[in-house]
Amino acid sequence: MAVNPEIKGRVFPPTEPYLVGREKVREFARAVGAQHPTHHDVAAARAAGYADVVAPTTFAVVVQELTLAQLLAEPDAGIDFSRVVHGDQRFSSTRPIVAGDELTATVTVADVKSLGGHSMVTASTDVVDADGGHVVTAISTLVVRGDE
Amino acid sequence: MTANTPAPVLAELEQGQVVAERTLAFSRDSLVRYAGASGDFNPIHYRDDVAASVGLPGVIAHGMLTMGAVVQPVVDWLGDPGRIRDYQVRFTRPVVVDPVAGAEVEVTATVARIDAEASTARIDLTVRFGGQTVLGRAQLVVGLD
């Protein structure tokens, strides 16, 4: 089944709020080899002007993932997860995520393209904080391989 | 490296300048750790049989692990992760992680463009594994005074 081109422009409902935990930030930082003290040490983060430990730049993927799951589960989207390859990824930040943030994510299907039997789905996820302020936009292009 | 390392000064940067270089070692342990931390449990990142069944030469690193790890030398140079405004990569080749030897990934970060008006610099990453680049268009925009 090919990807349904009509999902282009579709906006999904916001995800349930995701509370960023201090230990989760530290765990993620260790996993990507982020050693800067602001990722681990509350005092260092506060000295640098942050409310709490700072999540690594790519941490937003944890919240974005919740929205990609919505997209993959959409009955009429036609995206076969076993054929999905991550094509590219981008994070455009207004501010870094810090522990204590309560984040809500909303995904829009920005584009659907066909290319040589494959489909390219671009998903743009806006992540906002509890006050509705923009934190980061995470954009993924998923390459859905066609039937061989 | 401490939290109060002085930040790089925009006016002192030069196009083409290498600002960070590092060799990163990935092991199968790294992949399991990243799977747990990120919630990405796709078995191609820990099961050889599943990786082989989809035509891969072996278990591969999560693209998002590579993206997340290769930016760290730049964060350490910046002295503040909050200076990163934009970060993008294209995944062009997989990083195959041998169960015994692991995988070594070499990162070089270079000043690509300086925008004095916007107080930003574009930093490009060259990321190599086994002599070949694994990321395309790996670029950061960082805010500097």
Tab-separated table of C-alpha atoms in Angstrom:
chain	number	residue	atom	x	y	z
A	1	MET	CA	0.000	0.000	0.000
A	2	ALA	CA	1.359	3.397	-0.971
A	3	VAL	CA	1.333	6.428	1.282
A	4	ASN	CA	-1.890	8.371	0.924
A	5	PRO	CA	-0.994	11.767	-0.595
A	6	GLU	CA	-4.141	13.263	0.920
A	7	ILE	CA	-2.591	13.272	4.414
A	8	LYS	CA	-0.517	16.277	3.330
A	9	GLY	CA	-1.569	19.239	5.452
A	10	ARG	CA	-3.218	17.089	8.099
A	11	VAL	CA	-2.771	18.344	11.670
A	12	PHE	CA	-3.007	15.821	14.492
A	13	PRO	CA	-4.378	16.502	17.982
A	14	PRO	CA	-1.841	17.716	20.566
A	15	THR	CA	-0.210	14.972	22.624
A	16	GLU	CA	-0.776	14.605	26.353
A	17	PRO	CA	1.664	16.822	28.280
A	18	TYR	CA	5.133	15.259	28.701
A	19	LEU	CA	6.836	16.185	31.977
A	20	VAL	CA	10.603	16.366	31.493
A	21	GLY	CA	12.280	14.641	34.428
A	22	ARG	CA	15.721	15.552	35.746
A	23	GLU	CA	16.893	11.938	35.798
A	24	LYS	CA	15.539	11.411	32.273
A	25	VAL	CA	17.617	14.343	31.070
A	26	ARG	CA	20.703	12.879	32.741
A	27	GLU	CA	19.977	9.407	31.357
A	28	PHE	CA	19.551	10.760	27.825
A	29	ALA	CA	22.691	12.882	28.183
A	30	ARG	CA	24.712	9.820	29.198
A	31	ALA	CA	23.293	7.874	26.261
A	32	VAL	CA	24.483	10.452	23.689
A	33	GLY	CA	27.768	11.156	25.465
A	34	ALA	CA	26.740	14.682	26.462
A	35	GLN	CA	29.233	15.558	29.178
A	36	HIS	CA	28.706	19.276	29.554
A	37	PRO	CA	27.933	20.038	33.238
A	38	THR	CA	24.683	21.889	32.413
A	39	HIS	CA	23.200	18.514	31.360
A	40	HIS	CA	23.953	16.865	34.707
A	41	ASP	CA	24.606	19.367	37.468
A	42	VAL	CA	21.695	21.519	38.673
A	43	ALA	CA	24.031	24.131	40.154
A	44	ALA	CA	25.965	24.422	36.875
A	45	ALA	CA	22.713	24.743	34.922
A	46	ARG	CA	21.423	27.455	37.301
A	47	ALA	CA	24.736	29.297	37.109
A	48	ALA	CA	24.298	29.335	33.332
A	49	GLY	CA	20.838	30.869	33.699
A	50	TYR	CA	18.610	27.785	33.401
A	51	ALA	CA	15.922	26.681	35.831
A	52	ASP	CA	17.224	23.107	35.941
A	53	VAL	CA	19.423	20.658	34.003
A	54	VAL	CA	19.384	21.263	30.247
A	55	ALA	CA	18.324	18.484	27.884
A	56	PRO	CA	20.694	17.661	25.019
A	57	THR	CA	19.790	19.234	21.668
A	58	THR	CA	18.303	16.042	20.262
A	59	PHE	CA	16.212	15.216	23.359
A	60	ALA	CA	13.173	16.708	21.622
A	61	VAL	CA	13.005	13.474	19.631
A	62	VAL	CA	11.522	11.768	22.709
A	63	VAL	CA	8.507	14.073	22.560
A	64	GLN	CA	8.416	14.145	18.770
A	65	GLU	CA	8.281	10.359	18.756
A	66	LEU	CA	4.847	10.497	20.405
A	67	THR	CA	3.558	12.444	17.410
A	68	LEU	CA	5.211	10.186	14.844
A	69	ALA	CA	3.417	7.282	16.538
A	70	GLN	CA	0.137	9.127	15.903
A	71	LEU	CA	1.047	9.517	12.247
A	72	LEU	CA	2.076	5.884	11.807
A	73	ALA	CA	-1.138	4.716	13.480
A	74	GLU	CA	-3.387	6.846	11.250
A	75	PRO	CA	-5.577	4.274	9.494
A	76	ASP	CA	-5.722	5.969	6.088
A	77	ALA	CA	-2.098	7.189	5.997
A	78	GLY	CA	-0.791	3.969	4.504
A	79	ILE	CA	2.603	4.167	6.174
A	80	ASP	CA	4.037	0.674	6.680
A	81	PHE	CA	6.418	1.065	9.634
A	82	SER	CA	8.549	-1.915	8.563
A	83	ARG	CA	9.409	-0.004	5.376
A	84	VAL	CA	10.238	3.304	7.030
A	85	VAL	CA	13.786	4.679	6.949
A	86	HIS	CA	14.744	7.930	8.686
A	87	GLY	CA	15.813	10.265	5.885
A	88	ASP	CA	16.661	13.470	7.652
A	89	GLN	CA	16.069	15.292	10.895
A	90	ARG	CA	16.051	18.887	12.017
A	91	PHE	CA	15.504	20.755	15.286
A	92	SER	CA	14.809	24.484	15.239
A	93	SER	CA	14.845	25.782	18.793
A	94	THR	CA	13.550	28.891	20.487
A	95	ARG	CA	15.066	27.729	23.755
A	96	PRO	CA	16.544	24.509	25.134
A	97	ILE	CA	14.347	22.019	26.963
A	98	VAL	CA	15.027	21.905	30.703
A	99	ALA	CA	13.922	19.518	33.444
A	100	GLY	CA	10.518	20.520	34.767
A	101	ASP	CA	9.174	21.545	31.375
A	102	GLU	CA	5.725	20.236	30.558
A	103	LEU	CA	5.716	19.830	26.800
A	104	THR	CA	2.899	19.354	24.333
A	105	ALA	CA	3.536	18.385	20.733
A	106	THR	CA	1.451	18.848	17.625
A	107	VAL	CA	2.413	17.284	14.322
A	108	THR	CA	1.533	18.515	10.859
A	109	VAL	CA	2.162	16.505	7.717
A	110	ALA	CA	4.132	19.146	5.855
A	111	ASP	CA	4.682	17.193	2.664
A	112	VAL	CA	4.164	13.867	0.913
A	113	LYS	CA	6.199	13.144	-2.191
A	114	SER	CA	6.746	10.165	-4.453
A	115	LEU	CA	10.225	9.495	-5.713
A	116	GLY	CA	11.185	6.455	-7.753
A	117	GLY	CA	8.662	4.135	-6.124
A	118	HIS	CA	9.382	5.433	-2.627
A	119	SER	CA	7.373	7.950	-0.653
A	120	MET	CA	8.853	10.783	1.371
A	121	VAL	CA	6.732	12.022	4.244
A	122	THR	CA	7.828	15.208	5.992
A	123	ALA	CA	6.395	15.581	9.491
A	124	SER	CA	6.776	18.842	11.362
A	125	THR	CA	6.189	18.710	15.111
A	126	ASP	CA	5.772	21.910	17.114
A	127	VAL	CA	6.661	21.508	20.776
A	128	VAL	CA	5.329	24.107	23.207
A	129	ASP	CA	5.632	24.525	26.978
A	130	ALA	CA	2.871	24.753	29.603
A	131	ASP	CA	2.398	28.464	28.812
A	132	GLY	CA	2.018	27.707	25.117
A	133	GLY	CA	5.392	29.209	24.302
A	134	HIS	CA	7.330	27.694	21.412
A	135	VAL	CA	10.274	25.544	22.493
A	136	VAL	CA	11.354	23.623	19.418
A	137	THR	CA	10.104	22.412	16.062
A	138	ALA	CA	11.277	18.928	15.133
A	139	ILE	CA	11.100	18.025	11.458
A	140	SER	CA	11.603	14.500	10.158
A	141	THR	CA	11.546	13.161	6.661
A	142	LEU	CA	10.524	9.525	6.642
A	143	VAL	CA	11.347	7.529	3.542
A	144	VAL	CA	8.800	4.780	2.999
A	145	ARG	CA	10.247	2.202	0.653
A	146	GLY	CA	7.917	0.940	-2.045
A	147	ASP	CA	7.169	-2.706	-2.833
A	148	GLU	CA	10.199	-4.519	-4.194
B	1	MET	CA	35.631	21.538	30.314
B	2	THR	CA	33.572	23.368	32.879
B	3	ALA	CA	30.294	25.232	32.827
B	4	ASN	CA	32.101	28.565	32.928
B	5	THR	CA	34.429	27.999	29.962
B	6	PRO	CA	34.426	31.333	28.116
B	7	ALA	CA	32.185	31.256	25.054
B	8	PRO	CA	33.757	31.568	21.618
B	9	VAL	CA	33.623	35.122	20.257
B	10	LEU	CA	31.951	35.544	16.877
B	11	ALA	CA	34.360	38.230	15.670
B	12	GLU	CA	37.302	35.905	16.294
B	13	LEU	CA	35.966	33.070	14.136
B	14	GLU	CA	37.140	32.477	10.594
B	15	GLN	CA	35.417	30.624	7.822
B	16	GLY	CA	36.986	27.193	7.436
B	17	GLN	CA	38.280	27.145	10.990
B	18	VAL	CA	38.075	23.730	12.677
B	19	VAL	CA	36.497	24.314	16.087
B	20	ALA	CA	36.203	20.740	17.344
B	21	GLU	CA	37.455	17.284	16.441
B	22	ARG	CA	36.758	14.020	18.222
B	23	THR	CA	36.653	10.293	17.658
B	24	LEU	CA	33.606	8.629	19.219
B	25	ALA	CA	33.438	4.940	20.061
B	26	PHE	CA	30.090	3.148	19.782
B	27	SER	CA	29.611	-0.326	21.193
B	28	ARG	CA	26.570	-2.576	21.309
B	29	ASP	CA	26.215	-1.353	24.896
B	30	SER	CA	25.885	2.202	23.569
B	31	LEU	CA	23.014	1.112	21.354
B	32	VAL	CA	21.156	-0.626	24.176
B	33	ARG	CA	21.681	2.400	26.410
B	34	TYR	CA	20.362	4.748	23.710
B	35	ALA	CA	17.387	2.478	23.042
B	36	GLY	CA	16.426	2.666	26.712
B	37	ALA	CA	16.993	6.395	27.045
B	38	SER	CA	15.156	7.332	23.854
B	39	GLY	CA	12.461	4.672	23.745
B	40	ASP	CA	13.494	3.587	20.233
B	41	PHE	CA	13.441	-0.200	20.475
B	42	ASN	CA	13.655	-1.010	16.782
B	43	PRO	CA	15.398	-4.433	16.831
B	44	ILE	CA	17.719	-3.558	13.920
B	45	HIS	CA	19.712	-1.739	16.629
B	46	TYR	CA	20.352	-4.837	18.786
B	47	ARG	CA	19.464	-8.035	16.903
B	48	ASP	CA	21.763	-9.316	14.165
B	49	ASP	CA	19.117	-11.641	12.733
B	50	VAL	CA	16.573	-8.832	12.339
B	51	ALA	CA	19.207	-6.516	10.831
B	52	ALA	CA	20.159	-9.237	8.332
B	53	SER	CA	16.504	-9.893	7.457
B	54	VAL	CA	16.101	-6.312	6.212
B	55	GLY	CA	19.313	-6.459	4.196
B	56	LEU	CA	21.696	-4.677	6.571
B	57	PRO	CA	25.301	-5.878	6.957
B	58	GLY	CA	24.800	-6.003	10.734
B	59	VAL	CA	23.282	-4.195	13.686
B	60	ILE	CA	23.421	-0.451	13.055
B	61	ALA	CA	23.496	2.553	15.355
B	62	HIS	CA	20.301	4.586	15.712
B	63	GLY	CA	20.584	7.539	13.350
B	64	MET	CA	19.432	9.687	16.252
B	65	LEU	CA	22.244	8.336	18.436
B	66	THR	CA	24.756	9.385	15.802
B	67	MET	CA	23.058	12.789	15.460
B	68	GLY	CA	22.959	13.233	19.227
B	69	ALA	CA	26.545	12.142	19.851
B	70	VAL	CA	28.396	13.931	17.052
B	71	VAL	CA	27.134	17.339	18.167
B	72	GLN	CA	28.709	17.013	21.623
B	73	PRO	CA	32.178	18.268	20.647
B	74	VAL	CA	30.445	21.449	19.422
B	75	VAL	CA	28.456	21.799	22.665
B	76	ASP	CA	31.692	21.538	24.653
B	77	TRP	CA	33.297	24.178	22.428
B	78	LEU	CA	30.268	26.477	22.802
B	79	GLY	CA	30.221	26.060	26.586
B	80	ASP	CA	26.408	26.284	26.605
B	81	PRO	CA	24.007	23.893	24.844
B	82	GLY	CA	21.449	26.714	24.695
B	83	ARG	CA	23.483	28.445	22.000
B	84	ILE	CA	22.316	25.919	19.411
B	85	ARG	CA	19.416	27.449	17.474
B	86	ASP	CA	19.128	24.928	14.676
B	87	TYR	CA	20.587	21.502	14.007
B	88	GLN	CA	19.913	19.333	10.985
B	89	VAL	CA	21.352	16.203	9.407
B	90	ARG	CA	20.602	13.865	6.551
B	91	PHE	CA	21.199	10.173	7.185
B	92	THR	CA	23.137	8.885	4.200
B	93	ARG	CA	24.932	5.711	5.363
B	94	PRO	CA	24.436	3.369	8.315
B	95	VAL	CA	27.016	2.972	11.081
B	96	VAL	CA	27.449	-0.777	11.518
B	97	VAL	CA	28.430	-1.638	15.086
B	98	ASP	CA	30.463	-4.826	15.396
B	99	PRO	CA	29.600	-6.892	18.517
B	100	VAL	CA	33.270	-7.097	19.535
B	101	ALA	CA	35.078	-4.182	17.899
B	102	GLY	CA	32.222	-1.673	18.014
B	103	ALA	CA	32.478	1.288	15.641
B	104	GLU	CA	34.591	4.417	15.598
B	105	VAL	CA	33.067	7.602	14.237
B	106	GLU	CA	35.212	10.640	13.496
B	107	VAL	CA	33.738	14.116	13.818
B	108	THR	CA	35.156	17.381	12.523
B	109	ALA	CA	33.291	20.644	13.117
B	110	THR	CA	34.131	23.585	10.867
B	111	VAL	CA	32.966	27.188	10.680
B	112	ALA	CA	31.014	27.387	7.415
B	113	ARG	CA	29.485	30.859	7.579
B	114	ILE	CA	29.486	33.852	9.882
B	115	ASP	CA	26.523	36.189	10.071
B	116	ALA	CA	27.595	39.194	12.126
B	117	GLU	CA	24.224	40.920	11.783
B	118	ALA	CA	22.281	37.974	13.174
B	119	SER	CA	25.083	37.137	15.650
B	120	THR	CA	25.138	33.556	14.425
B	121	ALA	CA	27.598	31.149	12.878
B	122	ARG	CA	26.895	28.067	10.828
B	123	ILE	CA	28.968	25.112	11.899
B	124	ASP	CA	29.193	22.135	9.552
B	125	LEU	CA	29.969	18.635	10.780
B	126	THR	CA	31.884	16.070	8.791
B	127	VAL	CA	31.162	12.634	10.208
B	128	ARG	CA	33.098	9.616	8.968
B	129	PHE	CA	32.854	5.926	9.664
B	130	GLY	CA	35.180	3.476	7.933
B	131	GLY	CA	36.510	6.266	5.724
B	132	GLN	CA	33.089	7.293	4.383
B	133	THR	CA	30.781	10.070	5.453
B	134	VAL	CA	27.599	8.879	7.157
B	135	LEU	CA	25.746	12.185	7.467
B	136	GLY	CA	24.962	14.699	4.761
B	137	ARG	CA	24.165	18.377	5.239
B	138	ALA	CA	25.026	18.148	8.941
B	139	GLN	CA	24.720	21.773	9.972
B	140	LEU	CA	24.210	23.818	13.106
B	141	VAL	CA	23.303	27.428	13.552
B	142	VAL	CA	24.720	28.751	16.816
B	143	GLY	CA	24.181	32.084	18.488
B	144	LEU	CA	27.353	33.894	19.601
B	145	ASP	CA	28.147	37.385	20.828
